[in-house]
Amino acid sequence: MKNQIILFLGLSLFLCLSAEGQANWKSWNNAQLNLSLTRKLDFRISHLRAFDLSAGMKPDFNQTTLHFGYELAKKWDASAAYVIGGNNTLTDGSNRFAARITYKQRVLKVLTWSNAIQGEVHSATEKRYRNRIVWITRVSTRKRLDFLRLQPSVSYSLFYNIGGTPIQYYDPATGAPTTKNTPDGFHRGRLMLNLNSKIARNLSVSLYYMGQREFNLFSPDDRKINIVKPVTGNVVRAFDDYNVAGLTLTYDINLYHSNKKNNSHGKQD
């Protein structure tokens, strides 16, 4: 319990520090239904509504996700998802397919540490990239705290972009056009701090902070984003930095246990 309390306080401190800065604030509100189909297979459908708090709660985008998860082994999980997006801005509004494999392990007997690799294929409406590879690392408590049945967690995602609309690059000394390439590379990171509370047997609520920052990590000059045109001074593919205050409601239905009970009742009859 001592380690759990220390983790909780550490997450709160990270939240306060990460909330600073000039990035815009958004509100992401998500409702989802999770169905446990068998002991290893589950299905989830969710709908997200996003608003721009910095613009007076202006609608930003919405998306619906269909997700299947499967337990491959004790420490290995696989999942696949299809995301249907609609947007008013260029904030992740494209349709996309994603597949993920996750490895989980125990740390210090009280924590669970998972690492995942996710591949994404986006529709042609997404101009900034066509494919992405995402590394996701997450640490959470193994058991819920007594206080409000909370389970805190912290995660970080690093995105590698591939494809998209090519960018014209320029010679830094002369300003003359050089080459036109797609801005492939590590260009986005997301830090998420989450508090999940089990408020009823089948219902849980998550309150979270997510901070997105974009950058040119290990990128050569002809693969960067946030490029300034020498003549006009305009920025091409500007960094998209923002903070998110999020809420997720999840309702769980365990069909596997229900079927098991129904079958056992049938045998008794």
Short mmCIF file of N, CA and C in Angstrom, two decimals, residues 55-130:
data_model
loop_
_atom_site.label_atom_id
_atom_site.label_comp_id
_atom_site.label_asym_id
_atom_site.label_seq_id
_atom_site.Cartn_x
_atom_site.Cartn_y
_atom_site.Cartn_z
N ALA A 55 -11.30 27.30 -27.44
CA ALA A 55 -12.18 28.02 -28.37
C ALA A 55 -13.62 28.02 -27.87
N GLY A 56 -13.80 27.94 -26.55
CA GLY A 56 -15.14 28.01 -25.99
C GLY A 56 -15.98 26.78 -26.24
N MET A 57 -15.39 25.58 -26.05
CA MET A 57 -16.09 24.30 -26.23
C MET A 57 -16.57 24.09 -27.67
N LYS A 58 -15.82 24.60 -28.63
CA LYS A 58 -16.14 24.37 -30.03
C LYS A 58 -15.94 22.90 -30.36
N PRO A 59 -16.91 22.25 -31.05
CA PRO A 59 -16.72 20.84 -31.45
C PRO A 59 -15.45 20.67 -32.27
N ASP A 60 -14.66 19.66 -31.91
CA ASP A 60 -13.37 19.45 -32.56
C ASP A 60 -13.43 18.24 -33.50
N PHE A 61 -13.72 17.06 -32.96
CA PHE A 61 -13.87 15.87 -33.79
C PHE A 61 -14.63 14.81 -33.00
N ASN A 62 -15.04 13.78 -33.68
CA ASN A 62 -15.67 12.64 -33.03
C ASN A 62 -15.21 11.37 -33.72
N GLN A 63 -15.22 10.26 -32.98
CA GLN A 63 -14.82 9.01 -33.59
C GLN A 63 -15.46 7.83 -32.86
N THR A 64 -15.75 6.80 -33.62
CA THR A 64 -16.30 5.56 -33.10
C THR A 64 -15.29 4.45 -33.35
N THR A 65 -15.06 3.63 -32.32
CA THR A 65 -14.04 2.59 -32.41
C THR A 65 -14.65 1.22 -32.14
N LEU A 66 -14.31 0.26 -33.00
CA LEU A 66 -14.66 -1.14 -32.81
C LEU A 66 -13.37 -1.90 -32.53
N HIS A 67 -13.32 -2.59 -31.39
CA HIS A 67 -12.05 -3.13 -30.90
C HIS A 67 -12.23 -4.59 -30.46
N PHE A 68 -11.33 -5.46 -30.91
CA PHE A 68 -11.27 -6.84 -30.46
C PHE A 68 -9.94 -7.07 -29.75
N GLY A 69 -9.99 -7.74 -28.59
CA GLY A 69 -8.78 -8.08 -27.87
C GLY A 69 -8.73 -9.57 -27.58
N TYR A 70 -7.52 -10.15 -27.63
CA TYR A 70 -7.38 -11.59 -27.41
C TYR A 70 -6.13 -11.85 -26.58
N GLU A 71 -6.27 -12.69 -25.56
CA GLU A 71 -5.14 -13.07 -24.71
C GLU A 71 -4.41 -14.23 -25.35
N LEU A 72 -3.21 -13.97 -25.86
CA LEU A 72 -2.43 -15.00 -26.53
C LEU A 72 -1.81 -15.97 -25.54
N ALA A 73 -1.31 -15.43 -24.43
CA ALA A 73 -0.67 -16.22 -23.38
C ALA A 73 -0.76 -15.41 -22.09
N LYS A 74 -0.16 -15.90 -21.03
CA LYS A 74 -0.27 -15.26 -19.73
C LYS A 74 0.19 -13.81 -19.77
N LYS A 75 1.26 -13.52 -20.50
CA LYS A 75 1.83 -12.17 -20.53
C LYS A 75 1.65 -11.47 -21.88
N TRP A 76 1.02 -12.12 -22.83
CA TRP A 76 0.91 -11.57 -24.19
C TRP A 76 -0.54 -11.39 -24.59
N ASP A 77 -0.85 -10.20 -25.12
CA ASP A 77 -2.17 -9.89 -25.65
C ASP A 77 -2.04 -9.37 -27.08
N ALA A 78 -3.08 -9.60 -27.88
CA ALA A 78 -3.15 -9.04 -29.22
C ALA A 78 -4.50 -8.36 -29.38
N SER A 79 -4.54 -7.30 -30.19
CA SER A 79 -5.80 -6.59 -30.40
C SER A 79 -5.82 -5.98 -31.79
N ALA A 80 -7.02 -5.71 -32.27
CA ALA A 80 -7.23 -5.06 -33.55
C ALA A 80 -8.40 -4.10 -33.41
N ALA A 81 -8.33 -2.96 -34.09
CA ALA A 81 -9.38 -1.95 -33.96
C ALA A 81 -9.58 -1.25 -35.29
N TYR A 82 -10.83 -0.84 -35.51
CA TYR A 82 -11.16 0.01 -36.66
C TYR A 82 -11.79 1.27 -36.11
N VAL A 83 -11.23 2.41 -36.50
CA VAL A 83 -11.67 3.71 -36.01
C VAL A 83 -12.34 4.48 -37.13
N ILE A 84 -13.58 4.91 -36.89
CA ILE A 84 -14.33 5.71 -37.85
C ILE A 84 -14.33 7.14 -37.34
N GLY A 85 -13.69 8.04 -38.07
CA GLY A 85 -13.51 9.40 -37.57
C GLY A 85 -14.28 10.43 -38.38
N GLY A 86 -14.64 11.51 -37.70
CA GLY A 86 -15.24 12.67 -38.36
C GLY A 86 -14.73 13.89 -37.64
N ASN A 87 -14.32 14.92 -38.37
CA ASN A 87 -13.68 16.03 -37.70
C ASN A 87 -14.02 17.37 -38.33
N ASN A 88 -13.88 18.41 -37.51
CA ASN A 88 -13.99 19.79 -37.99
C ASN A 88 -12.61 20.39 -38.21
N THR A 89 -11.59 19.79 -37.60
CA THR A 89 -10.21 20.26 -37.76
C THR A 89 -9.39 19.11 -38.30
N LEU A 90 -8.08 19.24 -38.28
CA LEU A 90 -7.19 18.17 -38.75
C LEU A 90 -6.67 17.34 -37.58
N THR A 91 -7.43 17.23 -36.52
CA THR A 91 -6.98 16.50 -35.34
C THR A 91 -7.47 15.07 -35.38
N ASP A 92 -6.67 14.19 -35.97
CA ASP A 92 -6.95 12.76 -35.94
C ASP A 92 -8.38 12.43 -36.35
N GLY A 93 -8.80 12.91 -37.49
CA GLY A 93 -10.17 12.69 -37.91
C GLY A 93 -10.35 11.65 -38.98
N SER A 94 -9.30 10.94 -39.37
CA SER A 94 -9.41 9.98 -40.47
C SER A 94 -9.86 8.62 -39.96
N ASN A 95 -10.38 7.82 -40.90
CA ASN A 95 -10.62 6.40 -40.59
C ASN A 95 -9.28 5.68 -40.57
N ARG A 96 -9.18 4.66 -39.71
CA ARG A 96 -7.91 3.93 -39.65
C ARG A 96 -8.12 2.54 -39.07
N PHE A 97 -7.19 1.66 -39.43
CA PHE A 97 -7.15 0.31 -38.87
C PHE A 97 -5.88 0.20 -38.05
N ALA A 98 -5.99 -0.41 -36.88
CA ALA A 98 -4.83 -0.55 -35.99
C ALA A 98 -4.75 -1.97 -35.47
N ALA A 99 -3.52 -2.48 -35.34
CA ALA A 99 -3.26 -3.79 -34.74
C ALA A 99 -2.15 -3.63 -33.71
N ARG A 100 -2.29 -4.31 -32.57
CA ARG A 100 -1.35 -4.12 -31.46
C ARG A 100 -1.01 -5.45 -30.81
N ILE A 101 0.24 -5.57 -30.37
CA ILE A 101 0.65 -6.70 -29.56
C ILE A 101 1.28 -6.15 -28.28
N THR A 102 0.91 -6.74 -27.13
CA THR A 102 1.30 -6.18 -25.83
C THR A 102 1.93 -7.26 -24.96
N TYR A 103 3.01 -6.87 -24.26
CA TYR A 103 3.66 -7.75 -23.29
C TYR A 103 3.54 -7.12 -21.91
N LYS A 104 3.06 -7.88 -20.92
CA LYS A 104 2.86 -7.37 -19.57
C LYS A 104 3.71 -8.16 -18.57
N GLN A 105 4.20 -7.44 -17.56
CA GLN A 105 4.98 -8.09 -16.51
C GLN A 105 4.76 -7.40 -15.17
N ARG A 106 4.99 -8.13 -14.08
CA ARG A 106 4.86 -7.56 -12.75
C ARG A 106 6.17 -6.89 -12.34
N VAL A 107 6.04 -5.80 -11.59
CA VAL A 107 7.20 -5.07 -11.08
C VAL A 107 6.98 -4.81 -9.59
N LEU A 108 7.94 -5.24 -8.77
CA LEU A 108 7.89 -4.99 -7.32
C LEU A 108 6.62 -5.52 -6.66
N LYS A 109 5.98 -6.52 -7.28
CA LYS A 109 4.80 -7.20 -6.76
C LYS A 109 3.52 -6.35 -6.71
N VAL A 110 3.65 -5.03 -6.85
CA VAL A 110 2.46 -4.18 -6.73
C VAL A 110 2.14 -3.44 -8.02
N LEU A 111 3.02 -3.51 -9.01
CA LEU A 111 2.82 -2.78 -10.25
C LEU A 111 2.74 -3.73 -11.44
N THR A 112 2.07 -3.28 -12.48
CA THR A 112 2.06 -3.97 -13.78
C THR A 112 2.65 -3.03 -14.81
N TRP A 113 3.65 -3.52 -15.53
CA TRP A 113 4.31 -2.72 -16.58
C TRP A 113 4.06 -3.42 -17.91
N SER A 114 3.49 -2.68 -18.86
CA SER A 114 3.23 -3.25 -20.18
C SER A 114 3.92 -2.42 -21.25
N ASN A 115 4.33 -3.10 -22.31
CA ASN A 115 4.91 -2.45 -23.48
C ASN A 115 4.22 -3.02 -24.72
N ALA A 116 3.88 -2.13 -25.65
CA ALA A 116 3.12 -2.55 -26.83
C ALA A 116 3.67 -1.88 -28.08
N ILE A 117 3.54 -2.58 -29.18
CA ILE A 117 3.83 -2.02 -30.51
C ILE A 117 2.54 -2.06 -31.31
N GLN A 118 2.19 -0.92 -31.87
CA GLN A 118 0.95 -0.80 -32.65
C GLN A 118 1.26 -0.31 -34.05
N GLY A 119 0.64 -0.94 -35.04
CA GLY A 119 0.74 -0.50 -36.42
C GLY A 119 -0.59 0.06 -36.88
N GLU A 120 -0.58 1.15 -37.64
CA GLU A 120 -1.80 1.81 -38.10
C GLU A 120 -1.74 2.07 -39.61
N VAL A 121 -2.89 1.89 -40.26
CA VAL A 121 -3.07 2.24 -41.67
C VAL A 121 -4.22 3.24 -41.74
N HIS A 122 -3.96 4.44 -42.27
CA HIS A 122 -4.95 5.51 -42.30
C HIS A 122 -5.53 5.68 -43.69
N SER A 123 -6.74 6.22 -43.73
CA SER A 123 -7.40 6.49 -45.01
C SER A 123 -6.75 7.69 -45.69
N ALA A 124 -7.09 7.89 -46.96
CA ALA A 124 -6.47 8.96 -47.75
C ALA A 124 -6.85 10.35 -47.27
N THR A 125 -7.90 10.47 -46.43
CA THR A 125 -8.27 11.80 -45.92
C THR A 125 -7.25 12.33 -44.93
N GLU A 126 -6.40 11.46 -44.37
CA GLU A 126 -5.33 11.91 -43.47
C GLU A 126 -4.13 12.31 -44.32
N LYS A 127 -3.82 13.61 -44.34
CA LYS A 127 -2.77 14.13 -45.20
C LYS A 127 -1.40 14.16 -44.52
N ARG A 128 -1.36 14.13 -43.19
CA ARG A 128 -0.08 14.30 -42.50
C ARG A 128 0.77 13.03 -42.51
N TYR A 129 0.12 11.88 -42.61
CA TYR A 129 0.81 10.59 -42.66
C TYR A 129 -0.18 9.58 -43.22
N ARG A 130 0.35 8.47 -43.72
CA ARG A 130 -0.52 7.41 -44.20
C ARG A 130 -0.48 6.22 -43.24
#
